[in-house]
CSV table of C-alpha atoms in Angstrom, one decimal:
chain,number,residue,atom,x,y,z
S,1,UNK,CA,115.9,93.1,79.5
S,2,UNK,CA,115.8,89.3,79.8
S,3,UNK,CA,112.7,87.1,79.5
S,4,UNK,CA,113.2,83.2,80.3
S,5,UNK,CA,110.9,81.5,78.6
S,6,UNK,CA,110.8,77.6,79.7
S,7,UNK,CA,107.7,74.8,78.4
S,8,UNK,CA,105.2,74.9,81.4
S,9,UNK,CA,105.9,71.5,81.6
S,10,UNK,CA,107.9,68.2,80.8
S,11,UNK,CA,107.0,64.6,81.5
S,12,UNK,CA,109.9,61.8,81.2
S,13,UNK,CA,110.3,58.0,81.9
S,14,UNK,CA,111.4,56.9,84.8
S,15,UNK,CA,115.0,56.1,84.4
S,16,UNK,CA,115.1,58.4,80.7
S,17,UNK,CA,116.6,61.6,80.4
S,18,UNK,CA,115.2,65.0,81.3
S,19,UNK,CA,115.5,68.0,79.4
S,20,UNK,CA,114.1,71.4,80.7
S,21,UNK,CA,114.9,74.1,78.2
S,22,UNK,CA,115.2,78.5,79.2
S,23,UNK,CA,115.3,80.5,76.3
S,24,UNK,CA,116.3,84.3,75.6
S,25,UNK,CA,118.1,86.1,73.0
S,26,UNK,CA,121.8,85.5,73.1
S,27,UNK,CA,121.0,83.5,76.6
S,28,UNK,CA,124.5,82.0,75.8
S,29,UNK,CA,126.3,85.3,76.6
S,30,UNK,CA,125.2,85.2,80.1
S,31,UNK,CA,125.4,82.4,83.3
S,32,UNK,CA,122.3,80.4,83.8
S,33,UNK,CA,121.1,79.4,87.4
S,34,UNK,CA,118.9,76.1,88.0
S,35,UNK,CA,116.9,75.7,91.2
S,36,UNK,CA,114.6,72.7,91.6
S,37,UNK,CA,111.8,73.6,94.0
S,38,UNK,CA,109.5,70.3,95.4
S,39,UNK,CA,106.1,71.3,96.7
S,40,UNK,CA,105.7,72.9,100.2
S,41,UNK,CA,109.5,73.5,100.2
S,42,UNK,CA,112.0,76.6,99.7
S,43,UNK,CA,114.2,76.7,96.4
S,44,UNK,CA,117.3,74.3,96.2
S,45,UNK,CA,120.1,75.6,94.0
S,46,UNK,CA,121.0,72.9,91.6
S,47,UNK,CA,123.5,74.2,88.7
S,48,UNK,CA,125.3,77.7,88.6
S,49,UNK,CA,126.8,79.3,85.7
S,50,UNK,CA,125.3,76.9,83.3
S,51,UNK,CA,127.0,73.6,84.6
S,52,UNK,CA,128.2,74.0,87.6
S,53,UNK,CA,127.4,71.6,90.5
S,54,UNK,CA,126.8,72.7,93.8
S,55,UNK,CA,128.0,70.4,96.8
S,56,UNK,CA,125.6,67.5,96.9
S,57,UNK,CA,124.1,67.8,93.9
S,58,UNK,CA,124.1,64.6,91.9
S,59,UNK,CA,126.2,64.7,88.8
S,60,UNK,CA,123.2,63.3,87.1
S,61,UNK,CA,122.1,67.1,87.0
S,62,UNK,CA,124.3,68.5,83.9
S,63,UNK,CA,123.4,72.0,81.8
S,64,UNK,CA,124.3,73.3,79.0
S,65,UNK,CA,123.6,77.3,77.1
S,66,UNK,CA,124.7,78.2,73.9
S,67,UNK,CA,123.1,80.8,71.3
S,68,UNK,CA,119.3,81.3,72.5
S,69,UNK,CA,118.8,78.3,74.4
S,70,UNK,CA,120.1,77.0,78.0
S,71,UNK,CA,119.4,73.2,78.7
S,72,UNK,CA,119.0,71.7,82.1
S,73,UNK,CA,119.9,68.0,81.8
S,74,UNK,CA,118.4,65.6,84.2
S,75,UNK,CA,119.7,61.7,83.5
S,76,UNK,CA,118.7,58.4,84.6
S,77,UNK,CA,115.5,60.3,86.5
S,78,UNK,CA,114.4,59.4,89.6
S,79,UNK,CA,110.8,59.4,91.3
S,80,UNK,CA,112.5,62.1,93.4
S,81,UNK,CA,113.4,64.2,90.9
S,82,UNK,CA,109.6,65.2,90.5
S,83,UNK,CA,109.6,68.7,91.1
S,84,UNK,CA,109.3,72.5,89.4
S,85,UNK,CA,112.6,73.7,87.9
S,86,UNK,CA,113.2,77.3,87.6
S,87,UNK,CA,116.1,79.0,85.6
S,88,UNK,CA,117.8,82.2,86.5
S,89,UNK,CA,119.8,85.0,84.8
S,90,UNK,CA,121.6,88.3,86.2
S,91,UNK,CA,121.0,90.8,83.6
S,92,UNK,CA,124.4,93.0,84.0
S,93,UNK,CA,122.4,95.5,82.1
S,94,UNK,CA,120.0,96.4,84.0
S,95,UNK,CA,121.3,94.4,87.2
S,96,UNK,CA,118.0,92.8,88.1
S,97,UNK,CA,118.1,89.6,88.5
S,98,UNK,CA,115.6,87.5,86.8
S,99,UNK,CA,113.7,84.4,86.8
S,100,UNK,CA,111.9,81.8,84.6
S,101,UNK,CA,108.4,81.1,84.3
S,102,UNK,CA,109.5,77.4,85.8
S,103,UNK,CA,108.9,74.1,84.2
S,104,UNK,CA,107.1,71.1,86.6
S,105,UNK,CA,108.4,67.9,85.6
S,106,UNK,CA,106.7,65.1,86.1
S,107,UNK,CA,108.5,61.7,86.3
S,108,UNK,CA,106.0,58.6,84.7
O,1,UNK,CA,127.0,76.7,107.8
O,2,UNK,CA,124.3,78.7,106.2
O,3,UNK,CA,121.2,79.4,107.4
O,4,UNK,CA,118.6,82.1,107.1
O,5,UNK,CA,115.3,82.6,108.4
O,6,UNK,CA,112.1,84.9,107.7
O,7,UNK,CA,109.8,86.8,110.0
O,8,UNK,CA,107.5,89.0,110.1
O,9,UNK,CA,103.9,89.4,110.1
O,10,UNK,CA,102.0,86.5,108.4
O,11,UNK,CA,98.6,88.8,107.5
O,12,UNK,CA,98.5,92.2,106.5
O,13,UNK,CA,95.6,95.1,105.6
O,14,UNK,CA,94.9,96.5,102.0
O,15,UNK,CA,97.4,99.7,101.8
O,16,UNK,CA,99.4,98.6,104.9
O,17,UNK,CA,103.2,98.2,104.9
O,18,UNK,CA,104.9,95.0,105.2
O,19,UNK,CA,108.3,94.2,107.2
O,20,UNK,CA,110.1,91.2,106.8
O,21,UNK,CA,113.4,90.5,108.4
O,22,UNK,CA,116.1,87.9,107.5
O,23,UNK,CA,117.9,86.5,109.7
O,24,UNK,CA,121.2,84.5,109.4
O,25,UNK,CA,124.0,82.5,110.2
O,26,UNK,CA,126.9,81.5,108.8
O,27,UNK,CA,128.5,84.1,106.9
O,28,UNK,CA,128.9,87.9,107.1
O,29,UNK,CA,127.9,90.4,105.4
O,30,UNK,CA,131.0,92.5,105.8
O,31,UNK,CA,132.6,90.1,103.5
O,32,UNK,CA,133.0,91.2,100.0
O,33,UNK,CA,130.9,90.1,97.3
O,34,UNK,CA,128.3,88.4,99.6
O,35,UNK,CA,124.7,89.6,98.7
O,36,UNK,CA,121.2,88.7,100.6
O,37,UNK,CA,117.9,88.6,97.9
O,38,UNK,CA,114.6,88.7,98.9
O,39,UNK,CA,112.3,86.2,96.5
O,40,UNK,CA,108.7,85.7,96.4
O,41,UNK,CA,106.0,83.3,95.0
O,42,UNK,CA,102.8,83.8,95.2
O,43,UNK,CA,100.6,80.4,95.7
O,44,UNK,CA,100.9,78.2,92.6
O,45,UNK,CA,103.2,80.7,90.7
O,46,UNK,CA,106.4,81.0,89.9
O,47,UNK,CA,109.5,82.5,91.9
O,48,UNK,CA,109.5,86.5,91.6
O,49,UNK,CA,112.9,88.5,92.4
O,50,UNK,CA,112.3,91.2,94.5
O,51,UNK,CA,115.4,92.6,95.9
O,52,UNK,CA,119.1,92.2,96.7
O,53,UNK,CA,121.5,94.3,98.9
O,54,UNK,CA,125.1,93.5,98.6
O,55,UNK,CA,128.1,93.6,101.7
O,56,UNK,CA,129.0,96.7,99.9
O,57,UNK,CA,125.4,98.7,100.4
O,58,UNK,CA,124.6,98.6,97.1
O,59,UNK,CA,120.7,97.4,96.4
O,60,UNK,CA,119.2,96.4,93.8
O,61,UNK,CA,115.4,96.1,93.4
O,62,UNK,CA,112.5,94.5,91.0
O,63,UNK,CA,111.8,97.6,88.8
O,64,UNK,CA,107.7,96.8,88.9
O,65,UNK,CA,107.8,97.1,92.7
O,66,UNK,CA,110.8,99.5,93.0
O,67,UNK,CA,108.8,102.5,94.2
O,68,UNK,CA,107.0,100.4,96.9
O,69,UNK,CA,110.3,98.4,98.5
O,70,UNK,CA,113.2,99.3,101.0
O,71,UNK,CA,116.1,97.1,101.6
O,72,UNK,CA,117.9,97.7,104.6
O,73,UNK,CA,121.4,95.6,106.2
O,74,UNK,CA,122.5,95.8,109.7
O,75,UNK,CA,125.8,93.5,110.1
O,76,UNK,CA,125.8,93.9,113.6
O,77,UNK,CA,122.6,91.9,114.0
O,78,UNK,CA,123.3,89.8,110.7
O,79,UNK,CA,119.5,90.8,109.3
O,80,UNK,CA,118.4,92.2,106.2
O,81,UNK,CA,115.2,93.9,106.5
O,82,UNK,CA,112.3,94.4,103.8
O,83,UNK,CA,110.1,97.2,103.8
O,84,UNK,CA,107.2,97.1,100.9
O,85,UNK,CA,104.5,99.5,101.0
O,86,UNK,CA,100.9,100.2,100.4
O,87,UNK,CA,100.5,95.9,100.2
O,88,UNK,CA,98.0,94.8,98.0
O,89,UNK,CA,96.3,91.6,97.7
O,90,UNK,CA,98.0,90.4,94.6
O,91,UNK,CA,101.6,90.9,97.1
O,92,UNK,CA,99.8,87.8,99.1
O,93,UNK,CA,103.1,85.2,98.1
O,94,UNK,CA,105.7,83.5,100.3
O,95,UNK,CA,108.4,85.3,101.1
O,96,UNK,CA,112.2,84.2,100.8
O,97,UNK,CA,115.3,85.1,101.5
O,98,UNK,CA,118.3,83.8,100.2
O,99,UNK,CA,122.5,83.9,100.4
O,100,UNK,CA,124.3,85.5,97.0
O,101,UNK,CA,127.5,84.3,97.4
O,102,UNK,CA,130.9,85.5,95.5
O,103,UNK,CA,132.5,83.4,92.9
O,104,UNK,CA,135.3,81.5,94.5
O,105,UNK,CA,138.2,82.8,92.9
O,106,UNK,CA,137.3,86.7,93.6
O,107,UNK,CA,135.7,88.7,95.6
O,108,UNK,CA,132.8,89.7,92.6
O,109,UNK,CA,129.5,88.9,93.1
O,110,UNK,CA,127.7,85.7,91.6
O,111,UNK,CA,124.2,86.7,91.6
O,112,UNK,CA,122.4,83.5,92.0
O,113,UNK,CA,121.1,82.2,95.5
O,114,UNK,CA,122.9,78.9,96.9
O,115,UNK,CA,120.6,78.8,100.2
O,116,UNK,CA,117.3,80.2,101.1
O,117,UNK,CA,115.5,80.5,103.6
O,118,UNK,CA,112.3,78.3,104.9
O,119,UNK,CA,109.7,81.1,103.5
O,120,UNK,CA,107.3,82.9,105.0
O,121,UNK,CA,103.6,83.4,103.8
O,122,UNK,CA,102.2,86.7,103.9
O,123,UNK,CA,98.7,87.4,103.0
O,124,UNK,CA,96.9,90.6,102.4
O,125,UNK,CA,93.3,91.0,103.4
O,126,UNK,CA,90.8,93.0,105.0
């Protein structure tokens, strides 16, 4: 079974590049799910299957997972970007799905 | 478009049993490889899976609360309902549902949530 291990936390320059990292054995051999969540509101969807965009999603917001590690990549942040990112697996195995511990990133 | 929407009680008793229904808009469940999840977060923690039913009837549920949950669908009314018993304080959390949609090229299931619900907090005390 799955656990996502992410930093509790990352803090990045205003206008630098974000990295929030999910780790889990052989994370690469599975899709990873991104949802930024900003306080006092529901989960928002940001990447699917590693790098995929939803609708509306800025391509600033890029991923990558290989090996043990999947990478949320956040460019040129914003002030807005400020918010708690959680990864997400489906472990076929077991068919649970499972989440993250979640990261809060704070923008400087 | 999608929506979905949570409601139920917002305080329960100790040992009582909890019933949350989602309701929503926008897309069947009839339709192959659509799933609704129920997610949870209990204040200042992080997002907790709890349980998924597909268009299909298959469900799948958390295995730490597994014993306690029931998921139900009715497509006639376009609601999922959640059933978890003998609440606890520690189940005090906002509630979510949330749209599992099928990949776009086939019918199979994606397993990740791409809307949600507005959440609804549920708190357990005497």
């Amino acid at each position: 079974s799955y656990v996502l291990t992410q930093p509790p936390s990352v803090s990045v320059a205003l206008g630098q590049t974000a990295r929030i990292t999910c780790g889990e054995d052989n994370i690469g051999g599975t899709g990873v799910h991104w949802y930024q969540q900003k306080p006092g509101q529901a989960p928002v969807l940001v990447l699917f299957d590693d790098s995929d965009r939803p609708s509306g999603i800025p391509e600033r917001f890029s991923g990558s997972n290989s090996g043990n590690k999947a990478t949320l990549t956040i460019s040129r942040v914003e002030a807005g970007d400020e918010a708690d990112y959680y990864c997400q697996v489906w472990d076929s195995v077991s068919d649970h799905v499972i989440f993250g511990g979640g990261t809060k990133l704070t923008v400087l | 478009q999608i929506t979905l929407k949570e409601s139920g009680p917002t305080l329960v008793k100790p040992t009582q049993t909890l019933t949350l229904t989602c309701t929503f808009s926008g897309f069947s469940l009839i339709t192959s490889g659509m799933g609704v999840g129920w997610i949870r977060q209990p204040p200042g923690k992080a997002l907790d899976w709890v349980a998924l039913v597909y268009w299909n009837d298959v469900k799948r549920y958390n295995p730490s609360l597994k014993s306690r949950l029931t998921i139900t669908k009715d497509t006639s009314k376009n609601q999922v309902v959640l059933t978890m018993t003998n609440m606890d304080p520690v189940d005090t959390a906002t509630y979510y549902c949330a749209h599992s949609p099928h990949y776009f090229e086939s019918v199979d299931p994606a397993h990740y949530f791409d809307f949600w619900g507005q959440g609804t907090l549920v708190t357990v005390s005497s």
